[in-house]
Each structure stands twice: as structure tokens, then as C-alpha cells.
XYZ file of C-alpha atoms in Angstrom:
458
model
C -136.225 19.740 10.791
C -136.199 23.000 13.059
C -140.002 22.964 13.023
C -140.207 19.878 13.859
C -137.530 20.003 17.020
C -139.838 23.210 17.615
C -142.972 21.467 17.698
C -141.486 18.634 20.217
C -140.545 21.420 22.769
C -143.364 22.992 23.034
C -146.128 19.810 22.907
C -147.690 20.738 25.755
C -148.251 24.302 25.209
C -152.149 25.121 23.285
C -152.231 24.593 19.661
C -152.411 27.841 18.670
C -149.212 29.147 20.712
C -147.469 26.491 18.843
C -148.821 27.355 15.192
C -147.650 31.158 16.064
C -144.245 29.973 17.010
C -143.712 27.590 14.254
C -145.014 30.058 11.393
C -142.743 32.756 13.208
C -139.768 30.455 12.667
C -140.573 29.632 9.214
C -140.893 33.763 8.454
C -137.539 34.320 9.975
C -135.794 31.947 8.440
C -137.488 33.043 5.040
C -136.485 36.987 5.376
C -132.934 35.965 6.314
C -132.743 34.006 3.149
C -134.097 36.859 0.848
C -131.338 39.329 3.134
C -128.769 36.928 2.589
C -129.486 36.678 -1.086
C -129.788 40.686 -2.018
C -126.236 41.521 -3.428
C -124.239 44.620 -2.619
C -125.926 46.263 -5.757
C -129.651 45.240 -4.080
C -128.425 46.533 -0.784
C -127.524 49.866 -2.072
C -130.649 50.696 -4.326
C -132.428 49.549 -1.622
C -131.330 51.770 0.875
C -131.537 55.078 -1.530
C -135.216 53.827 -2.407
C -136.197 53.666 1.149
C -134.637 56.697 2.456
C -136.197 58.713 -0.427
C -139.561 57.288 0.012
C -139.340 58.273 3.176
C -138.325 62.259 2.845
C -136.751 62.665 6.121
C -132.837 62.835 5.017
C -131.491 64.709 1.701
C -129.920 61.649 0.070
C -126.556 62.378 -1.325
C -127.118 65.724 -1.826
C -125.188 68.803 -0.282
C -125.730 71.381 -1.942
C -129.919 70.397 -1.339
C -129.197 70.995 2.460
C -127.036 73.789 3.255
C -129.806 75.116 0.581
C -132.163 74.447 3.049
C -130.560 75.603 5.951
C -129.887 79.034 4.257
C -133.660 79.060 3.893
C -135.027 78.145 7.152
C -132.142 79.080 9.829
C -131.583 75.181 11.466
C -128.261 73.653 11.643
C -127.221 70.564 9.121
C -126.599 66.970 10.238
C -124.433 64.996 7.803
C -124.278 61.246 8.460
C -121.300 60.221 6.589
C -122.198 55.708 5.881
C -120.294 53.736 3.740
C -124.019 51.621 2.519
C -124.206 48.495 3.246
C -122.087 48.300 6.357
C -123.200 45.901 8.645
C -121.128 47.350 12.029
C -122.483 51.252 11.733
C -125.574 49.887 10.510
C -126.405 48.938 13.894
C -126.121 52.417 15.404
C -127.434 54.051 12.318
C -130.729 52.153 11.930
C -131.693 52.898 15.711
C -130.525 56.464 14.646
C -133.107 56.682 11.926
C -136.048 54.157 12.420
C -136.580 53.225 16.314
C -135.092 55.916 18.653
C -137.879 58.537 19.539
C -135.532 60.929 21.448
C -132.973 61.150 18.865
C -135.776 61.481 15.925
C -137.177 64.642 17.701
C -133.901 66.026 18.108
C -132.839 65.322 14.507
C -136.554 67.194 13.386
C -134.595 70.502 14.493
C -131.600 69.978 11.874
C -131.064 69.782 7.866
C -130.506 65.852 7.995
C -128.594 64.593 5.204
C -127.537 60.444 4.111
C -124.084 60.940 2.315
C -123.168 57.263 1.308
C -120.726 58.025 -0.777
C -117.424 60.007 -0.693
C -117.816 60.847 -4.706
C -117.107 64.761 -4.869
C -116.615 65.272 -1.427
C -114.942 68.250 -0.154
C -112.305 67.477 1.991
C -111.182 70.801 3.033
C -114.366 70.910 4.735
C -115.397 66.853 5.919
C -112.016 65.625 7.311
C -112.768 63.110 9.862
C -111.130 59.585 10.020
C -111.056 57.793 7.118
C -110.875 54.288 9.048
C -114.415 54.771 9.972
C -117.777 53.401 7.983
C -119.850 56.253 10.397
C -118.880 60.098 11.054
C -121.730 62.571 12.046
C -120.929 66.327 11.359
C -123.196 69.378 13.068
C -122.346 72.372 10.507
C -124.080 75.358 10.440
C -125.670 76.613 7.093
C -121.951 78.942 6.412
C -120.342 75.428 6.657
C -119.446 76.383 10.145
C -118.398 73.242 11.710
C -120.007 72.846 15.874
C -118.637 69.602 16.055
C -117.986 66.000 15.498
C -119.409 62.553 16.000
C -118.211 58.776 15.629
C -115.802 56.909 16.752
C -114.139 53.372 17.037
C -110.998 51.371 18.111
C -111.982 47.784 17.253
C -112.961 46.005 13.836
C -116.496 44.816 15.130
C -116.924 46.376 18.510
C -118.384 49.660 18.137
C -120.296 50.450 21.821
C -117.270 50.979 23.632
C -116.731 54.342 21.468
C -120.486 55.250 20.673
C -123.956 54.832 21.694
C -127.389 56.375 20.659
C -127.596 58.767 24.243
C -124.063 59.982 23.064
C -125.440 61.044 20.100
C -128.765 62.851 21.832
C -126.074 64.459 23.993
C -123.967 65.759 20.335
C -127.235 66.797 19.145
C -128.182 68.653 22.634
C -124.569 70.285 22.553
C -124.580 71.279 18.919
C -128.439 73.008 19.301
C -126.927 74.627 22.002
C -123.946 76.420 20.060
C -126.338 77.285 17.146
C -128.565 78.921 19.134
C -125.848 80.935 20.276
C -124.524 81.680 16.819
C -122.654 83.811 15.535
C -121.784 85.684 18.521
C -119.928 82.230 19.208
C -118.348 81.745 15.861
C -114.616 82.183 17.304
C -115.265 79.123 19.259
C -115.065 77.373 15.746
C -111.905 78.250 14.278
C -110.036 75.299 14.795
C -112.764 72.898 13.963
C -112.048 73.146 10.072
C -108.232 72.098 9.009
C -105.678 72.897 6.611
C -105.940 72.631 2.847
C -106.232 68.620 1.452
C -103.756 67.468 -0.697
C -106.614 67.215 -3.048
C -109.667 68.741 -3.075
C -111.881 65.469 -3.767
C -111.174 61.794 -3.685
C -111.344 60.972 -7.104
C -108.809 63.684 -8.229
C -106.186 61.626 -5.441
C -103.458 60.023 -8.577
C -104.359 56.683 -7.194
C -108.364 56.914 -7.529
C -108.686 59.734 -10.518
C -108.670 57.162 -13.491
C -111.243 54.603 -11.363
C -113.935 56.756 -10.397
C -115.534 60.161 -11.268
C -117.492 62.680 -8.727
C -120.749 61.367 -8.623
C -122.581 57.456 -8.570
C -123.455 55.899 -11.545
C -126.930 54.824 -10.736
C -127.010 54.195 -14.623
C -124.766 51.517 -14.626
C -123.018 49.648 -11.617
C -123.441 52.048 -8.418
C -121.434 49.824 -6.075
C -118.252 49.844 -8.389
C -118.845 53.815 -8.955
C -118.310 54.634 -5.160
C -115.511 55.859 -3.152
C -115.761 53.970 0.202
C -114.036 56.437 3.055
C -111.205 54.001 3.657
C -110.078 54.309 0.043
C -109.394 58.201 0.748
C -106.982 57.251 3.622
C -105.305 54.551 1.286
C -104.804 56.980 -1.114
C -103.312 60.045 0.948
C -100.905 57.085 2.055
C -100.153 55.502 -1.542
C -99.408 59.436 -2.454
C -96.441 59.120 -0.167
C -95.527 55.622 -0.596
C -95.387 55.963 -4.468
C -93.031 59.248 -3.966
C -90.306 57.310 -2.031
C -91.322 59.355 0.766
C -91.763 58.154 4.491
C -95.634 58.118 5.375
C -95.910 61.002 8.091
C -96.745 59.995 11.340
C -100.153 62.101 11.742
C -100.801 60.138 8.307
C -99.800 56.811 9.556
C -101.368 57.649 13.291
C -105.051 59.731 12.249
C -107.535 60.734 14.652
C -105.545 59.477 18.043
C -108.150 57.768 20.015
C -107.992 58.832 23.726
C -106.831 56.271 24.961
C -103.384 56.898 23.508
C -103.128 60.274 26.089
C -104.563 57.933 28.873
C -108.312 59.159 29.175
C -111.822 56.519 28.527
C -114.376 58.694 28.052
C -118.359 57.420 28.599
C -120.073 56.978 25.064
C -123.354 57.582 27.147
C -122.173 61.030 27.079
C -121.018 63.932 25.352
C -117.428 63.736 27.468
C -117.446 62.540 30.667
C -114.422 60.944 31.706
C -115.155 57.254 32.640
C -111.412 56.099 33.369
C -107.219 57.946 33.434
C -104.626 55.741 33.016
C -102.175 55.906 35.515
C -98.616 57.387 34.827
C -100.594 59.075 31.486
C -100.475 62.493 30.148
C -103.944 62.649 31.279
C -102.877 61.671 34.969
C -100.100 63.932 34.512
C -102.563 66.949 33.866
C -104.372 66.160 36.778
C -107.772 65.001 35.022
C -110.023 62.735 37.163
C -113.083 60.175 36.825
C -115.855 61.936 36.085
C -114.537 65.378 34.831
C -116.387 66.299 32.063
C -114.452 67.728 29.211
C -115.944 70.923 28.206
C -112.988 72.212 25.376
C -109.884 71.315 24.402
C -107.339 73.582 22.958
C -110.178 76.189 22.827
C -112.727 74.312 21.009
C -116.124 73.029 22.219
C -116.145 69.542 22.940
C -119.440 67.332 21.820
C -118.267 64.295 21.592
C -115.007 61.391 21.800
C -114.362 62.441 18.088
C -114.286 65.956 18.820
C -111.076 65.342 21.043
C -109.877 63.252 18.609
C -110.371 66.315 16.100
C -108.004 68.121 18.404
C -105.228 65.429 19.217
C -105.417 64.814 15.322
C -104.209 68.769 15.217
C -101.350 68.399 17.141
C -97.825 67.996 16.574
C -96.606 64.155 16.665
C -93.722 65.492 18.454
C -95.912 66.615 21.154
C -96.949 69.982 22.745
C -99.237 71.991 25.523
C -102.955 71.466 24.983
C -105.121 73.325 27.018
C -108.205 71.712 28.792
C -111.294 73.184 30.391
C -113.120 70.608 32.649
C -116.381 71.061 34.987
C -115.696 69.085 37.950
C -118.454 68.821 40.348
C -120.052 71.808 39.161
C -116.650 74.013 39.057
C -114.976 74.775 35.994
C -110.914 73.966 36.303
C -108.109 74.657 33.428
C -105.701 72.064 33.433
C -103.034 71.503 29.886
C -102.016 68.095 28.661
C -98.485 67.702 28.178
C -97.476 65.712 24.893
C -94.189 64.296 24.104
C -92.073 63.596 21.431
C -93.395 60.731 19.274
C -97.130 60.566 21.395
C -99.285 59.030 18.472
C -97.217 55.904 18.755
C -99.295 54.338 21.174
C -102.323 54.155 19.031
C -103.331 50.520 17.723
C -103.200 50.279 13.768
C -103.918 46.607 13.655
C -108.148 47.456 14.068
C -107.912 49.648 11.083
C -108.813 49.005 7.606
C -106.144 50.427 6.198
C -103.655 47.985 7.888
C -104.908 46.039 5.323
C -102.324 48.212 2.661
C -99.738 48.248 5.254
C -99.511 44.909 5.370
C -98.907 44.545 1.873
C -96.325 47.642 1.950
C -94.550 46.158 4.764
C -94.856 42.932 5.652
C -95.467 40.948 2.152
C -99.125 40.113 3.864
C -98.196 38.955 7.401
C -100.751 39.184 10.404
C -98.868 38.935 13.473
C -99.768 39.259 17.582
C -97.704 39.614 20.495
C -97.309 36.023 22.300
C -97.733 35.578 26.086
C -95.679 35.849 29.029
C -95.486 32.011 29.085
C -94.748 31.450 25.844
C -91.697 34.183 26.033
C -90.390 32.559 29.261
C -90.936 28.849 27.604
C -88.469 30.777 24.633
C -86.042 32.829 26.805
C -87.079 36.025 25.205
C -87.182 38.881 27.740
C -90.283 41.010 27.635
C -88.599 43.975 25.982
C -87.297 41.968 22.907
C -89.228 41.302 19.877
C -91.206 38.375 19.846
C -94.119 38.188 16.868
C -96.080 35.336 16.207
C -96.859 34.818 12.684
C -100.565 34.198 12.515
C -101.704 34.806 9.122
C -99.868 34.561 5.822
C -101.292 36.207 2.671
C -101.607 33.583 0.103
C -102.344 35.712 -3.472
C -100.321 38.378 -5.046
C -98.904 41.604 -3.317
C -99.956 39.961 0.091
C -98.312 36.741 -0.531
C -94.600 38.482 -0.978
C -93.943 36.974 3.008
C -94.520 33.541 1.500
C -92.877 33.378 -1.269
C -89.947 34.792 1.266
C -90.234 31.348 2.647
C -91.989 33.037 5.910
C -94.720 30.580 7.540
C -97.871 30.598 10.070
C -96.853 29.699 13.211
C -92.929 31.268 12.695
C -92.032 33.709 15.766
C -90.065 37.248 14.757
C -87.330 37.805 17.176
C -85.419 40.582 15.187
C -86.127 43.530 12.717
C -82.933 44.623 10.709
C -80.917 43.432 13.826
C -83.846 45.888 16.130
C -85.050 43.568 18.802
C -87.226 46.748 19.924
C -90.144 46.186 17.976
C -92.567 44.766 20.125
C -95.767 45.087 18.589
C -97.752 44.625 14.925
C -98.142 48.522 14.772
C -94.834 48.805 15.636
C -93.654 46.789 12.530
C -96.119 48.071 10.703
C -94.405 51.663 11.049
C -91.075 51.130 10.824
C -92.061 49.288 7.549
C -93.746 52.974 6.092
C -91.364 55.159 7.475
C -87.657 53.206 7.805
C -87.949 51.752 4.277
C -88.695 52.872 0.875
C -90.727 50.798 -2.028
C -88.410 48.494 -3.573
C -86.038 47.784 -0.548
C -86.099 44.750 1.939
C -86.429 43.955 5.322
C -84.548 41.541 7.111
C -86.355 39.120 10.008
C -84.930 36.476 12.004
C -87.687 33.790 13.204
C -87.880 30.773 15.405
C -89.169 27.965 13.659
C -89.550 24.731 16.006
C -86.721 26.119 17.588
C -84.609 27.057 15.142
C -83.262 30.445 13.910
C -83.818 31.502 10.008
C -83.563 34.700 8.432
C -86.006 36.237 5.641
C -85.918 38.869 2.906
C -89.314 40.862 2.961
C -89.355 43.277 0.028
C -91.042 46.530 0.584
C -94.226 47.046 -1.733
C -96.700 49.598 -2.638
């Protein structure tokens, strides 16, 4: 039927033309059939078949490249990729197939594919854990120049990242290697403290699931540790302890947004946008500064300064900044306040996926309009949460069997009528209450007020 509608269009146009068109049709629709019909299993064997074949990137294999990098003097490029993830994929395949300024640039570097989080150390890769695709620039000593990656939507990824961003990482990290190791004091704040656990699969939550390496023997997709089960895990540790999750647990890798700055993916860190009334106002920082370090530390990218606001206190603190402003270099400091992080969005994340289960029984909720709150006579400062998604099977379905139903609109909290946002509820769920107790809501339903018991999960 779609070559046929494609040969009516284009009647008039010579035979041939059409023939091309047609058969080009009939091949795309074909490939997107066989894509479609590759499982997860395919997908992954695939990708470690092609990447191998091709002998650019060390697949999987650490050890392999800071081998090589003792051996021939060039930096390492680690491209951490959850495989087959269809948002970084469309970065990462420009990265590795199409882009000829970013291939020459990754010719000077160890390049390695880690797809896996198996065995990882995290003393040494700690990045966020929400993300499908981190690049690290590490010198053969594991010496870490800097940082790359970043995202604050589901889907959207070119607000945060772009392929010219990464040329200008690479640049930036040549750059520092070249200078090594007269420079190497630069780079004491780019590793952090000690894990709770070394690896992944030694977290109490993941040990008895999965062991430190693939099982290419058996079933290789059920073998792996994705990156977002790490960050579940650090925060089951806490939940399962009756402990409150920590707020630089429950708020990673602050995007920069949260201290008021939008910073250009085109570049390494330009500064595209301040917020007014912000901390980043407040400093003094301006369009078009570009960020050269913060607190000290080189700056190569939006997820090194998110390495840095990561580091800091969540009740706030002085952070040096060194900024070239129309050629001039200028030292300004960031002021931070008590409870900072709590700007940052949780709802994007992956794991807000396991809060919801922990604290809401499996309830999606969004902030309803101005309109809406004046058709209700709810002021703009009181809690108003419109139920839009109820989880419907185990854990996640604890809101419904409450009696709690799409379309209801939270007013109160345990009496709070402060809690004006999903993340908001989200947090006081993971740090107010402990596993096993309840929370109380009051909705409007068609008007009418009714109270629910939430329990607090896992």
C-alpha cells in the first residue's frame, strides 16, 4: 500500500527515479523490521562483534588500556554505555562512526567501550549513575583530567551535550596531558572519597544477582549491571537500614542549573545563560564567561562542574571560580546555602522510578496550572499535585490499593501544605519517613476532600 501511494505521487517523474524511490522504501522498511526484531541479547552481541571487528576501542577491558597507555605515553578515553540505549546511542554512534574531527582527536587517546558496570571500580569511575553515557579522560596513573556527559531530561539529551562539546573535552584534556605531571596538583580533587563498596556487585542488594564479569556463555543481558542499578543500590543500602537517604545521595551530580548558570554544550564551558536572583548572579558571573576551574580544578566540560557541585556540602559553602571574560581572567566564589541541591529535578531520573515505589506506593504526579489552582482556590504556595499515573502491579500499586486514583489532586502532606513539587514529595518520602511507616494525603476528588494511607516501601 505505501508503494503504491508512492508510485501515485511521483507519476510524472522518469521511470527510473521512481523504481529508485520505491525499492528505497521497500529497503527501509525491510532493515527496520530486522532492527525491530533483534532482541536485547542480538543487540548486545552485536555491538561487541562490531566494535571488535573493528579494533579501534578496547572492549570491556581496563586493564588492556591503561596497559597500553603505560606503553605508549597517550591518555585513556573511557566511554562508559549502558548497550543498547537508544538516547546515548545517538551521540555515541556520531562519536564513533561519522564524525571526522572527533575520530582524529580520539586517534591520540587509549579508547576504551565499557558497556558494562561488572567489576567496576568505583573509587576511581564515580560519575552519575542516572546517566546511560559518561566519558572519562584519565591518564595512564589513573589520573583523572576530567569529565564528560550530561543530561536533565528522559529523552532530550542536546540541551546538555553535543559532538563539538566533546572535540572541545578532548582538546582540553590533550592539553593537560601534555602538560603532565608538572600539572598533577590540578587533579586532586577530581577523584573522590572511598565507595561504600568497592564494585557493584559486592553492593548487599546486587551481590547474590550478578558476579564481576558478563556471561557471554550464557545470557549476557541478564549478567550486566546497568549504571542506574549502582545508584539504586547505594540508595536501597540506606533505605533497608532505616536510615534517611542523604541528600548528596538523593540530589547526585547537581546540574547547573540548580546554582543558576546554562552553560553552551557547543563548548567546553561557556556560559550561555544566569538566572537572575541565583547564586551564579550573586557571584557576579555573566553570559559568555567561560568557566576555566572551579574550586581549583580544570573545567572540560558541564559534568566537570557537576563533579565539583557533587563535592560540596548540601548545606552549602564558598566555591571558588576562575572565569576568562573577554580575554581577562577574573576570580569570583559562588556562595551556597543551606539545603542548595533541593532545586534539582528528580522526576527525569531513572531512579525516581524506586522512589516512587519507596514513597509514593507508585504515584506519578505534576504540578497543575495557575488556572486550574485559581478554578480550586489553592494559593500558589500550597500543595496542589495532580495524580497522573497510578502504578497498577505490586510494590508500585501500594497508592491504589490505598484507594488513591488518576486524576485525584494532593492538597496536603502529613498536614504540610509546603510541598509543591513531585521531587519535593519524593524527598520528604526518603528522608521524613522510614520503611514500614505511612504517609498521610488529603486529595480533591470532583471536589471533594478524602484522606489516604500511603505506606512507606523499599
Amino acid at each position: 500500500e505505501t508503494a503504491d501511494s508512492l508510485f501515485i505521487l511521483t507519476v510524472s517523474e522518469d521511470y527510473s527515479m521512481k523504481l529508485l524511490r520505491i525499492l528505497s522504501l521497500f529497503s527501509l522498511v525491510v532493515c527496520s523490521s530486522l532492527v525491530m526484531a533483534q532482541t536485547r541479547e542480538e543487540k548486545v552481541r552485536g555491538d561487541r562483534e562490531k566494535v571488535v571487528s573493528e579494533g579501534f576501542w578496547i572492549y570491556n577491558n581496563l586493564p588492556e588500556a591503561f596497559k597500553q597507555a603505560q606503553a605508549t605515553g597517550k591518555p585513556i578515553v573511557v566511554v562508559l554505555r549502558c548497550i543498547p540505549c537508544e538516547e546515548c546511542v545517538k551521540l555515541d554512534d556520531d562519536l564513533v562512526d561519522t564524525d571526522p574531527v572527533i575520530r582524529s582527536l580520539l586517534e591520540k587517546f587509549i579508547c576504551v567501550r565499557q558497556v558494562s558496570t561488572n567489576g567496576l571500580d568505583l573509587s576511581l569511575f564515580q560519575y552519575d549513575t542516572d546517566q546511560s553515557f559518561a566519558v572519562f579522560f584519565l591518564n595512564a596513573d589513573k589520573t583523572i583530567y576530567g569529565r564528560f556527559g550530561t543530561r536533565s531530561h528522559r529523552t532530550e539529551w542536546v540541551q546538555d551535550v553535543s559532538l563539538t562539546g566533546l572535540a572541545a573535552a578532548l582538546r582540553k584534556s590533550l592539553e593537560l596531558h601534555e602538560s603532565y605531571p608538572s600539572n598533577k596538583a590540578l587533579f586532586a580533587g577530581k577523584k573522590g572519597g572511598k565507595p561504600l563498596f568497592q564494585t557493584p556487585e559486592k553492593f548487599p542488594s546486587l551481590k547474590d544477582k550478578f558476579t564481576a564479569r558478563l556471561n557471554y556463555e550464557g545470557n549476557v543481558v541478564k549478567s550486566c549491571i546497568h549504571c542506574h542499578q549502582i545508584g539504586d543500590a547505594v540508595r536501597d543500602y540506606y533505605r533497608v537500614k532505616l536510615e534517611p537517604i542523604p541528600e548528596d545521595v538523593l540530589y547526585p551530580y547537581p546540574h547547573p542549573k540548580v546554582v543558576g548558570i546554562t552553560l553552551d554544550p557547543e563548548t567546553a564551558a561557556t556560559i550561555r545563560g544566569v538566572e537572575s536572583n541565583s547564586p551564579a548572579a550573586n557571584a557576579g558571573l555573566q553570559e559568555e564567561d567561560v568557566i576555566l576551574e572551579l574550586k581549583g580544578q580544570p573545567i572540560l566540560s558541564s559534568a566537570d562542574v557537576q563533579w565539583v557541585l557533587h563535592n560540596i556540602s548540601p548545606k552549602g559553602g564558598r566555591v571558588s571560580i576562575l572565569v576568562d571574560r573577554n580575554g581577562a581572567e577574573k576570580d569570583l566564589t559562588l556562595q551556597l546555602t543551606d539545603g542548595w541541591r533541593e532545586k534539582g529535578d528528580l522526576s527525569w531520573r531513572v531512579s525516581s522510578w524506586g522512589l516512587r515505589r519507596m514513597a509514593t506506593g507508585g504515584l506519578r504526579m505534576e504540578s497543575i496550572s495557575e488556572e486550574k489552582r485559581e478554578g480550586l482556590n489553592i494559593p500558589a504556595n500550597k500543595t496542589a499535585l495532580l495524580v497522573s499515573h497510578v502504578g497498577q502491579y505490586n510494590e508500585h500499586a501500594a497508592a491504589k490499593r490505598a484507594g488513591v486514583r488518576e486524576g485525584d489532586i494532593i492538597i496536603s502532606v502529613d498536614g504540610k501544605q509546603d510541598i509543591l513539587s513531585e521531587s519535593a514529595f519524593l524527598a520528604y518520602g526518603v528522608t521524613e519517613k522510614k520503611m514500614g511507616e505511612k504517609i498521610k494525603i488529603e486529595v480533591l476528588r470532583n471536589g471533594t476532600k478524602k484522606m489516604f494511607l500511603i505506606p512507606m516501601q523499599k
